[in-house]
PDB file of C-alpha atoms and ligand atoms in Angstrom:
ATOM      1  CA  MET A1494     -22.649  -6.929  -9.521  1.00 60.00           C
ATOM      2  CA  VAL A1495     -20.559  -6.266  -6.412  1.00 66.00           C
ATOM      3  CA  GLN A1496     -21.121  -8.698  -3.571  1.00 68.00           C
ATOM      4  CA  ILE A1497     -20.469  -7.569  -0.053  1.00 71.00           C
ATOM      5  CA  ASN A1498     -19.206 -10.456   2.025  1.00 70.00           C
ATOM      6  CA  ARG A1499     -19.713  -9.703   5.700  1.00 64.00           C
ATOM      7  CA  GLY A1500     -18.964 -13.305   6.628  1.00 66.00           C
ATOM      8  CA  GLY A1501     -15.778 -14.913   7.879  1.00 66.00           C
ATOM      9  CA  ASN A1502     -14.555 -15.019  11.418  1.00 66.00           C
ATOM     10  CA  VAL A1503     -15.144 -11.912  13.426  1.00 65.00           C
ATOM     11  CA  PRO A1504     -11.925  -9.895  13.228  1.00 66.00           C
ATOM     12  CA  PRO A1505     -10.062  -9.418  16.499  1.00 67.00           C
ATOM     13  CA  PRO A1506     -10.816  -6.140  18.284  1.00 66.00           C
ATOM     14  CA  PRO A1507      -9.174  -3.118  16.662  1.00 71.00           C
ATOM     15  CA  PRO A1508      -5.771  -2.175  18.059  1.00 76.00           C
ATOM     16  CA  ALA A1509      -5.516   0.901  20.298  1.00 75.00           C
ATOM     17  CA  ARG A1510      -3.719   2.549  17.419  1.00 88.00           C
ATOM     18  CA  ARG A1511      -2.817   1.472  13.908  1.00 95.00           C
ATOM     19  CA  VAL A1512       0.899   0.834  13.397  1.00 97.00           C
ATOM     20  CA  PRO A1513       2.157   3.250  10.730  1.00 98.00           C
ATOM     21  CA  LEU A1514       3.288   1.562   7.532  1.00 98.00           C
ATOM     22  CA  ILE A1515       5.873   3.121   5.233  1.00 98.00           C
ATOM     23  CA  ALA A1516       6.451   1.232   1.981  1.00 98.00           C
ATOM     24  CA  GLY A1517       9.053   2.081  -0.642  1.00 98.00           C
ATOM     25  CA  ASN A1518       7.888   1.289  -4.161  1.00 98.00           C
ATOM     26  CA  TRP A1519      11.051   1.181  -6.221  1.00 98.00           C
ATOM     27  CA  LYS A1520       9.096   0.632  -9.468  1.00 98.00           C
ATOM     28  CA  MET A1521      11.290  -0.542 -12.404  1.00 98.00           C
ATOM     29  CA  ASN A1522      14.547   0.807 -11.007  1.00 98.00           C
ATOM     30  CA  LEU A1523      17.904  -0.662  -9.920  1.00 98.00           C
ATOM     31  CA  THR A1524      19.706  -3.878 -10.806  1.00 98.00           C
ATOM     32  CA  VAL A1525      20.005  -6.660  -8.257  1.00 98.00           C
ATOM     33  CA  ASP A1526      23.451  -5.436  -7.185  1.00 98.00           C
ATOM     34  CA  GLU A1527      22.202  -1.878  -6.857  1.00 98.00           C
ATOM     35  CA  SER A1528      19.137  -3.032  -4.943  1.00 98.00           C
ATOM     36  CA  LEU A1529      21.182  -4.958  -2.410  1.00 98.00           C
ATOM     37  CA  ALA A1530      23.595  -2.060  -2.010  1.00 98.00           C
ATOM     38  CA  LEU A1531      20.725   0.359  -1.317  1.00 98.00           C
ATOM     39  CA  ILE A1532      19.130  -1.972   1.239  1.00 98.00           C
ATOM     40  CA  ASP A1533      22.496  -2.475   2.883  1.00 97.00           C
ATOM     41  CA  GLU A1534      23.036   1.281   3.055  1.00 97.00           C
ATOM     42  CA  MET A1535      19.817   1.962   4.943  1.00 97.00           C
ATOM     43  CA  LEU A1536      19.036  -1.249   6.795  1.00 97.00           C
ATOM     44  CA  GLU A1537      20.638  -0.464  10.134  1.00 95.00           C
ATOM     45  CA  ASP A1538      19.220   3.062  10.251  1.00 97.00           C
ATOM     46  CA  LEU A1539      15.715   1.912   9.318  1.00 97.00           C
ATOM     47  CA  ASP A1540      15.761  -0.852  11.871  1.00 94.00           C
ATOM     48  CA  ALA A1541      16.147   1.710  14.672  1.00 95.00           C
ATOM     49  CA  TYR A1542      12.558   2.921  14.149  1.00 97.00           C
ATOM     50  CA  GLU A1543      10.703   0.034  15.701  1.00 96.00           C
ATOM     51  CA  GLU A1544       7.336   1.753  16.000  1.00 97.00           C
ATOM     52  CA  VAL A1545       7.020   2.039  12.226  1.00 98.00           C
ATOM     53  CA  GLU A1546       6.493  -0.961   9.992  1.00 98.00           C
ATOM     54  CA  THR A1547       8.820  -0.500   7.034  1.00 98.00           C
ATOM     55  CA  VAL A1548       8.456  -2.379   3.760  1.00 98.00           C
ATOM     56  CA  ILE A1549      10.745  -2.297   0.737  1.00 98.00           C
ATOM     57  CA  CYS A1550       9.319  -3.285  -2.658  1.00 98.00           C
ATOM     58  CA  PRO A1551      12.235  -3.794  -5.058  1.00 98.00           C
ATOM     59  CA  PRO A1552      11.963  -5.405  -8.521  1.00 98.00           C
ATOM     60  CA  PHE A1553      10.984  -9.109  -8.405  1.00 98.00           C
ATOM     61  CA  ILE A1554      14.445 -10.501  -9.067  1.00 98.00           C
ATOM     62  CA  ALA A1555      15.948  -8.636  -6.122  1.00 98.00           C
ATOM     63  CA  LEU A1556      13.420 -10.081  -3.655  1.00 98.00           C
ATOM     64  CA  PHE A1557      15.128 -13.418  -3.134  1.00 98.00           C
ATOM     65  CA  PRO A1558      18.635 -12.138  -2.366  1.00 98.00           C
ATOM     66  CA  ALA A1559      17.131  -9.246  -0.372  1.00 98.00           C
ATOM     67  CA  MET A1560      15.367 -11.742   1.872  1.00 97.00           C
ATOM     68  CA  GLU A1561      18.694 -12.862   3.323  1.00 95.00           C
ATOM     69  CA  LEU A1562      19.775  -9.255   3.894  1.00 97.00           C
ATOM     70  CA  VAL A1563      16.685  -8.256   5.873  1.00 97.00           C
ATOM     71  CA  GLU A1564      16.317 -11.597   7.677  1.00 95.00           C
ATOM     72  CA  ASP A1565      17.507 -10.426  11.088  1.00 94.00           C
ATOM     73  CA  SER A1566      15.939  -6.984  10.865  1.00 96.00           C
ATOM     74  CA  GLY A1567      12.395  -5.725  11.315  1.00 95.00           C
ATOM     75  CA  ILE A1568      12.306  -4.632   7.662  1.00 97.00           C
ATOM     76  CA  LYS A1569       9.804  -6.452   5.482  1.00 98.00           C
ATOM     77  CA  LEU A1570       9.668  -6.990   1.735  1.00 98.00           C
ATOM     78  CA  GLY A1571       6.860  -6.508  -0.743  1.00 98.00           C
ATOM     79  CA  ALA A1572       6.309  -7.213  -4.445  1.00 98.00           C
ATOM     80  CA  GLN A1573       4.982  -4.602  -6.859  1.00 98.00           C
ATOM     81  CA  ASN A1574       2.463  -6.829  -8.659  1.00 98.00           C
ATOM     82  CA  MET A1575       1.484 -10.474  -9.205  1.00 98.00           C
ATOM     83  CA  PHE A1576      -0.914 -12.661 -11.198  1.00 98.00           C
ATOM     84  CA  TYR A1577      -3.903 -14.269  -9.508  1.00 98.00           C
ATOM     85  CA  LYS A1578      -3.227 -17.933 -10.354  1.00 98.00           C
ATOM     86  CA  ASP A1579      -0.947 -20.103  -8.228  1.00 97.00           C
ATOM     87  CA  SER A1580       0.727 -21.779 -11.238  1.00 98.00           C
ATOM     88  CA  GLY A1581       0.176 -22.658 -14.886  1.00 98.00           C
ATOM     89  CA  ALA A1582       0.829 -21.618 -18.473  1.00 98.00           C
ATOM     90  CA  TYR A1583       0.994 -17.856 -17.921  1.00 98.00           C
ATOM     91  CA  THR A1584       4.294 -16.900 -19.505  1.00 98.00           C
ATOM     92  CA  GLY A1585       6.029 -14.051 -17.783  1.00 97.00           C
ATOM     93  CA  GLU A1586       3.778 -13.928 -14.733  1.00 98.00           C
ATOM     94  CA  ILE A1587       4.550 -14.522 -11.067  1.00 98.00           C
ATOM     95  CA  SER A1588       2.222 -16.151  -8.569  1.00 98.00           C
ATOM     96  CA  PRO A1589       1.231 -15.499  -4.962  1.00 98.00           C
ATOM     97  CA  LEU A1590       2.579 -18.935  -4.001  1.00 97.00           C
ATOM     98  CA  MET A1591       5.997 -17.955  -5.350  1.00 98.00           C
ATOM     99  CA  LEU A1592       5.920 -14.554  -3.716  1.00 98.00           C
ATOM    100  CA  ARG A1593       4.933 -15.703  -0.289  1.00 97.00           C
ATOM    101  CA  GLU A1594       8.273 -17.508   0.029  1.00 96.00           C
ATOM    102  CA  VAL A1595      10.076 -14.200  -0.272  1.00 97.00           C
ATOM    103  CA  CYS A1596       7.829 -11.385   0.905  1.00 98.00           C
ATOM    104  CA  ASP A1597       4.889 -10.375   3.114  1.00 98.00           C
ATOM    105  CA  TYR A1598       3.246  -7.637   1.057  1.00 98.00           C
ATOM    106  CA  VAL A1599       2.192  -7.090  -2.542  1.00 98.00           C
ATOM    107  CA  ILE A1600       1.151  -3.807  -4.158  1.00 98.00           C
ATOM    108  CA  LEU A1601      -1.937  -4.362  -6.306  1.00 98.00           C
ATOM    109  CA  GLY A1602      -3.715  -2.014  -8.679  1.00 98.00           C
ATOM    110  CA  HIS A1603      -1.046   0.664  -8.837  1.00 98.00           C
ATOM    111  CA  SER A1604      -2.147   3.347 -11.303  1.00 98.00           C
ATOM    112  CA  GLU A1605       0.825   2.525 -13.529  1.00 98.00           C
ATOM    113  CA  ARG A1606      -0.499  -1.059 -13.787  1.00 98.00           C
ATOM    114  CA  ARG A1607      -3.960   0.274 -14.566  1.00 97.00           C
ATOM    115  CA  LEU A1608      -2.647   2.778 -17.128  1.00 96.00           C
ATOM    116  CA  TYR A1609       0.109   0.905 -18.992  1.00 97.00           C
ATOM    117  CA  PHE A1610      -1.024  -2.712 -18.527  1.00 97.00           C
ATOM    118  CA  ASN A1611      -4.780  -2.252 -18.745  1.00 97.00           C
ATOM    119  CA  GLU A1612      -5.575  -3.690 -15.332  1.00 98.00           C
ATOM    120  CA  ASN A1613      -9.141  -3.023 -14.302  1.00 97.00           C
ATOM    121  CA  ASP A1614     -10.933  -3.196 -10.970  1.00 98.00           C
ATOM    122  CA  GLU A1615     -12.098  -6.758 -11.617  1.00 97.00           C
ATOM    123  CA  ASP A1616      -8.523  -7.981 -12.286  1.00 98.00           C
ATOM    124  CA  ILE A1617      -7.413  -6.252  -9.113  1.00 98.00           C
ATOM    125  CA  ASN A1618     -10.177  -7.957  -7.128  1.00 98.00           C
ATOM    126  CA  LEU A1619      -9.006 -11.379  -8.384  1.00 98.00           C
ATOM    127  CA  LYS A1620      -5.474 -10.494  -7.335  1.00 98.00           C
ATOM    128  CA  VAL A1621      -6.572  -9.240  -3.903  1.00 98.00           C
ATOM    129  CA  LYS A1622      -8.417 -12.510  -3.223  1.00 98.00           C
ATOM    130  CA  ALA A1623      -5.482 -14.597  -4.473  1.00 98.00           C
ATOM    131  CA  ALA A1624      -3.014 -12.659  -2.302  1.00 98.00           C
ATOM    132  CA  LEU A1625      -5.167 -13.083   0.802  1.00 98.00           C
ATOM    133  CA  LYS A1626      -5.627 -16.804   0.110  1.00 97.00           C
ATOM    134  CA  ASP A1627      -1.850 -17.233   0.030  1.00 97.00           C
ATOM    135  CA  ASP A1628      -1.176 -15.117   3.135  1.00 97.00           C
ATOM    136  CA  LEU A1629       0.202 -12.039   1.415  1.00 98.00           C
ATOM    137  CA  THR A1630      -1.019  -8.650   2.581  1.00 98.00           C
ATOM    138  CA  PRO A1631      -2.278  -6.606  -0.365  1.00 98.00           C
ATOM    139  CA  ILE A1632      -1.550  -2.904  -0.565  1.00 98.00           C
ATOM    140  CA  ILE A1633      -4.442  -1.875  -2.805  1.00 98.00           C
ATOM    141  CA  ALA A1634      -3.738   1.342  -4.686  1.00 98.00           C
ATOM    142  CA  VAL A1635      -6.624   3.608  -5.626  1.00 98.00           C
ATOM    143  CA  GLY A1636      -6.803   7.171  -6.897  1.00 98.00           C
ATOM    144  CA  GLU A1637      -8.405   9.602  -9.294  1.00 98.00           C
ATOM    145  CA  ASN A1638      -6.804  11.479 -12.192  1.00 97.00           C
ATOM    146  CA  LEU A1639      -6.782  15.243 -12.553  1.00 97.00           C
ATOM    147  CA  ALA A1640      -9.782  15.456 -14.885  1.00 98.00           C
ATOM    148  CA  GLN A1641     -11.833  13.301 -12.503  1.00 98.00           C
ATOM    149  CA  ARG A1642     -10.869  15.508  -9.555  1.00 97.00           C
ATOM    150  CA  GLU A1643     -11.771  18.650 -11.479  1.00 97.00           C
ATOM    151  CA  ASP A1644     -15.141  17.086 -12.382  1.00 98.00           C
ATOM    152  CA  ASN A1645     -15.814  16.367  -8.689  1.00 98.00           C
ATOM    153  CA  LEU A1646     -15.730  12.621  -9.330  1.00 98.00           C
ATOM    154  CA  THR A1647     -13.131  11.740  -6.688  1.00 98.00           C
ATOM    155  CA  ALA A1648     -15.559  10.158  -4.206  1.00 98.00           C
ATOM    156  CA  GLU A1649     -17.329   8.130  -6.877  1.00 98.00           C
ATOM    157  CA  ILE A1650     -14.085   6.856  -8.433  1.00 98.00           C
ATOM    158  CA  ILE A1651     -12.538   5.951  -5.078  1.00 98.00           C
ATOM    159  CA  SER A1652     -15.612   4.230  -3.661  1.00 98.00           C
ATOM    160  CA  ASN A1653     -15.972   2.159  -6.848  1.00 98.00           C
ATOM    161  CA  GLN A1654     -12.329   1.155  -6.804  1.00 98.00           C
ATOM    162  CA  VAL A1655     -12.464   0.167  -3.122  1.00 98.00           C
ATOM    163  CA  GLU A1656     -15.802  -1.618  -3.409  1.00 98.00           C
ATOM    164  CA  ILE A1657     -14.818  -3.696  -6.453  1.00 98.00           C
ATOM    165  CA  ALA A1658     -11.338  -4.494  -5.083  1.00 98.00           C
ATOM    166  CA  LEU A1659     -13.024  -5.935  -1.964  1.00 98.00           C
ATOM    167  CA  ASN A1660     -15.799  -7.748  -3.813  1.00 98.00           C
ATOM    168  CA  ASP A1661     -16.443 -11.061  -2.043  1.00 97.00           C
ATOM    169  CA  VAL A1662     -13.635 -10.490   0.487  1.00 98.00           C
ATOM    170  CA  ASN A1663     -14.859 -11.415   3.963  1.00 97.00           C
ATOM    171  CA  ALA A1664     -14.684  -9.076   6.946  1.00 97.00           C
ATOM    172  CA  TYR A1665     -11.752 -10.877   8.559  1.00 96.00           C
ATOM    173  CA  ASP A1666      -9.609 -10.628   5.425  1.00 97.00           C
ATOM    174  CA  ALA A1667     -10.759  -7.099   4.672  1.00 98.00           C
ATOM    175  CA  SER A1668      -9.564  -5.934   8.078  1.00 97.00           C
ATOM    176  CA  SER A1669      -6.001  -6.988   7.173  1.00 97.00           C
ATOM    177  CA  VAL A1670      -5.625  -5.145   3.871  1.00 98.00           C
ATOM    178  CA  VAL A1671      -3.812  -1.867   3.316  1.00 98.00           C
ATOM    179  CA  ILE A1672      -5.304   0.732   0.999  1.00 98.00           C
ATOM    180  CA  ALA A1673      -3.044   3.343  -0.598  1.00 98.00           C
ATOM    181  CA  TYR A1674      -4.660   6.552  -1.767  1.00 98.00           C
ATOM    182  CA  GLU A1675      -2.496   7.718  -4.653  1.00 98.00           C
ATOM    183  CA  PRO A1676      -4.023  10.518  -6.701  1.00 98.00           C
ATOM    184  CA  LEU A1677      -2.561  10.246 -10.214  1.00 97.00           C
ATOM    185  CA  TRP A1678      -1.871  13.961 -10.409  1.00 97.00           C
ATOM    186  CA  ALA A1679       0.472  13.722  -7.430  1.00 98.00           C
ATOM    187  CA  ILE A1680       2.538  10.724  -8.548  1.00 97.00           C
ATOM    188  CA  GLY A1681       6.025  11.625  -9.709  1.00 96.00           C
ATOM    189  CA  THR A1682       5.034  15.253 -10.248  1.00 96.00           C
ATOM    190  CA  GLY A1683       6.530  16.880  -7.164  1.00 96.00           C
ATOM    191  CA  GLN A1684       3.005  18.228  -6.541  1.00 96.00           C
ATOM    192  CA  ALA A1685       1.857  16.291  -3.500  1.00 98.00           C
ATOM    193  CA  ALA A1686      -1.747  16.585  -2.349  1.00 97.00           C
ATOM    194  CA  SER A1687      -2.153  18.827   0.678  1.00 98.00           C
ATOM    195  CA  ALA A1688      -2.316  16.924   3.945  1.00 98.00           C
ATOM    196  CA  GLU A1689      -5.936  18.085   4.394  1.00 98.00           C
ATOM    197  CA  THR A1690      -6.980  16.850   0.947  1.00 98.00           C
ATOM    198  CA  ALA A1691      -5.210  13.529   1.434  1.00 98.00           C
ATOM    199  CA  ASN A1692      -6.772  13.056   4.869  1.00 98.00           C
ATOM    200  CA  GLU A1693     -10.220  13.915   3.561  1.00 98.00           C
ATOM    201  CA  VAL A1694      -9.992  11.136   0.958  1.00 98.00           C
ATOM    202  CA  CYS A1695      -8.416   8.658   3.399  1.00 98.00           C
ATOM    203  CA  LYS A1696     -11.292   9.377   5.809  1.00 98.00           C
ATOM    204  CA  PHE A1697     -13.744   8.828   2.966  1.00 98.00           C
ATOM    205  CA  ILE A1698     -12.075   5.468   2.234  1.00 98.00           C
ATOM    206  CA  ARG A1699     -12.529   4.523   5.908  1.00 98.00           C
ATOM    207  CA  GLN A1700     -16.198   5.493   5.763  1.00 98.00           C
ATOM    208  CA  THR A1701     -16.523   3.352   2.640  1.00 98.00           C
ATOM    209  CA  ILE A1702     -15.154   0.398   4.631  1.00 98.00           C
ATOM    210  CA  VAL A1703     -17.701   1.126   7.382  1.00 98.00           C
ATOM    211  CA  ARG A1704     -20.452   1.069   4.741  1.00 97.00           C
ATOM    212  CA  LEU A1705     -19.172  -2.200   3.220  1.00 97.00           C
ATOM    213  CA  TYR A1706     -18.406  -3.918   6.551  1.00 97.00           C
ATOM    214  CA  ASP A1707     -18.515  -2.173   9.915  1.00 96.00           C
ATOM    215  CA  GLN A1708     -16.621   0.225  12.155  1.00 96.00           C
ATOM    216  CA  SER A1709     -14.362  -2.416  13.709  1.00 95.00           C
ATOM    217  CA  VAL A1710     -13.105  -3.507  10.274  1.00 97.00           C
ATOM    218  CA  ALA A1711     -12.624   0.126   9.254  1.00 97.00           C
ATOM    219  CA  ASP A1712     -10.700   0.831  12.473  1.00 96.00           C
ATOM    220  CA  ARG A1713      -8.183  -1.881  11.599  1.00 97.00           C
ATOM    221  CA  VAL A1714      -7.592  -1.139   7.912  1.00 98.00           C
ATOM    222  CA  ARG A1715      -4.466   0.917   7.340  1.00 98.00           C
ATOM    223  CA  ILE A1716      -4.762   3.654   4.746  1.00 98.00           C
ATOM    224  CA  GLN A1717      -1.663   5.201   3.209  1.00 98.00           C
ATOM    225  CA  TYR A1718      -1.136   8.312   1.153  1.00 98.00           C
ATOM    226  CA  GLY A1719       1.184   8.216  -1.872  1.00 98.00           C
ATOM    227  CA  GLY A1720       2.286  10.844  -4.393  1.00 98.00           C
ATOM    228  CA  SER A1721       5.453  12.972  -4.151  1.00 98.00           C
ATOM    229  CA  VAL A1722       6.027  12.125  -0.493  1.00 98.00           C
ATOM    230  CA  ASN A1723       9.427  13.370   0.720  1.00 98.00           C
ATOM    231  CA  PRO A1724      11.226  14.102   4.001  1.00 98.00           C
ATOM    232  CA  ALA A1725       9.900  17.685   3.996  1.00 98.00           C
ATOM    233  CA  ASN A1726       6.189  16.833   3.725  1.00 98.00           C
ATOM    234  CA  ILE A1727       5.869  13.426   5.437  1.00 98.00           C
ATOM    235  CA  SER A1728       5.178  14.894   8.895  1.00 98.00           C
ATOM    236  CA  ASP A1729       2.181  16.856   7.583  1.00 98.00           C
ATOM    237  CA  PHE A1730       0.624  13.647   6.277  1.00 98.00           C
ATOM    238  CA  MET A1731       1.511  11.490   9.244  1.00 98.00           C
ATOM    239  CA  CYS A1732      -0.009  13.822  11.822  1.00 97.00           C
ATOM    240  CA  GLU A1733      -3.423  13.561  10.144  1.00 97.00           C
ATOM    241  CA  SER A1734      -6.078  11.380  11.764  1.00 96.00           C
ATOM    242  CA  ASP A1735      -6.755   8.931   8.959  1.00 97.00           C
ATOM    243  CA  ILE A1736      -3.388   8.606   7.213  1.00 98.00           C
ATOM    244  CA  ASP A1737      -1.631   5.533   8.549  1.00 98.00           C
ATOM    245  CA  GLY A1738       1.471   5.600   6.391  1.00 98.00           C
ATOM    246  CA  ALA A1739       2.857   6.339   2.976  1.00 98.00           C
ATOM    247  CA  LEU A1740       3.621   4.592  -0.287  1.00 98.00           C
ATOM    248  CA  VAL A1741       6.806   6.281  -1.402  1.00 98.00           C
ATOM    249  CA  GLY A1742       8.176   6.237  -4.951  1.00 98.00           C
ATOM    250  CA  GLY A1743      11.135   8.437  -5.926  1.00 98.00           C
ATOM    251  CA  ALA A1744      12.234   9.289  -2.380  1.00 98.00           C
ATOM    252  CA  SER A1745      12.485   5.595  -1.485  1.00 98.00           C
ATOM    253  CA  LEU A1746      15.411   5.255  -3.913  1.00 98.00           C
ATOM    254  CA  LYS A1747      17.583   7.566  -1.818  1.00 98.00           C
ATOM    255  CA  ALA A1748      18.743   5.972   1.430  1.00 98.00           C
ATOM    256  CA  ALA A1749      18.969   9.208   3.423  1.00 98.00           C
ATOM    257  CA  ASP A1750      15.522  10.416   2.310  1.00 98.00           C
ATOM    258  CA  PHE A1751      13.789   7.118   2.992  1.00 98.00           C
ATOM    259  CA  VAL A1752      15.350   6.860   6.453  1.00 98.00           C
ATOM    260  CA  LYS A1753      14.211  10.433   7.218  1.00 98.00           C
ATOM    261  CA  ILE A1754      10.676   9.595   6.081  1.00 98.00           C
ATOM    262  CA  VAL A1755      10.561   6.627   8.456  1.00 98.00           C
ATOM    263  CA  ALA A1756      12.143   8.650  11.299  1.00 98.00           C
ATOM    264  CA  ARG A1757       9.644  11.504  10.932  1.00 98.00           C
ATOM    265  CA  THR A1758       6.780   9.033  10.788  1.00 98.00           C
ATOM    266  CA  GLN A1759       7.811   7.672  14.159  1.00 98.00           C
ATOM    267  CA  GLU A1760       8.125  11.209  15.571  1.00 96.00           C
ATOM    268  CA  CYS A1761       4.532  11.918  14.508  1.00 96.00           C
ATOM    269  CA  ILE A1762       3.008   9.047  16.500  1.00 95.00           C
ATOM    270  CA  PRO A1763       2.456  11.073  19.712  1.00 93.00           C
ATOM    271  CA  ARG A1764       1.362  14.122  17.694  1.00 92.00           C
ATOM    272  CA  LYS A1765      -1.329  12.340  15.697  1.00 92.00           C
ATOM    273  CA  LYS A1766      -4.626  14.245  15.417  1.00 90.00           C
ATOM    274  CA  LYS A1767      -7.699  12.406  16.719  1.00 85.00           C
TER     275      LYS A1767
HETATM  276  P1  13P B2358       6.349   9.256  -6.129  1.00 59.04           P
HETATM  277  O1  13P B2358       6.601   9.198  -4.640  1.00 59.04           O
HETATM  278  O2  13P B2358       7.607   9.172  -6.935  1.00 59.04           O
HETATM  279  O3  13P B2358       5.452  10.380  -6.499  1.00 59.04           O
HETATM  280  O4  13P B2358       5.566   7.898  -6.498  1.00 59.04           O
HETATM  281  C1  13P B2358       4.441   7.563  -5.766  1.00 59.04           C
HETATM  282  C2  13P B2358       4.045   6.181  -6.107  1.00 59.04           C
HETATM  283  O5  13P B2358       3.564   5.917  -7.190  1.00 59.04           O
HETATM  284  C3  13P B2358       4.287   5.136  -5.093  1.00 59.04           C
HETATM  285  O6  13P B2358       3.619   3.962  -5.423  1.00 59.04           O
END
């Protein structure tokens, strides 16, 4: 039974505009040396785009040395997953307490975690609450597969995923999360959703937040699109009203492409549709 928690301190008033958030999800790619070299290659260029919040999510073991590299820049780090306990006999897992020493964000509920590691919405909810407790900002990934889209189940799947992920999360905490809409059929396929389709679902996610909490929480939550984002299509997404950023896979592994994605995101700020 999902519990809506409208308690907690009243969140501060929504900002005049949401700061766009571009996050590079490197998945299981690159050694530590390669990771540091890639960050080094793009750091200065990325740092020039101050109106975009840029997050790099390398493999766990690269986070610690990367921290020193990004220290004097505006670039932030994120993890790609975590367990929901702070410590204990959980061989092979990593905790929010450990991660918060080295990063600000954590991707939770990515479809590859759901698909290959059997994570369900309840696990993701435990992780979301644990991340928030330890001051990490969760990037909660949601999305439907192709069969679900073709059966017109997108809204039902997405609202369930969002609602369960935020079960028992209070309004204050909920206003700080990031939600990434990543339709499975668009991930790694080169077949991105159209900007209109992506915006329609991102808008639906915002309405779901209004239903669970209220408009002021929904106005603060940043909602990203992810799935075959590249320098050629990022502007289409970023000009849409309800898309506040992107979760980028393959293109985040190429310095020039990732820098272009961040640059075009900044260019779209004045052109954003209402
Ligand atoms: P691609 O950008 O490679 O399609 O991956 C998207 C993704 O899964 C980001 O989390």
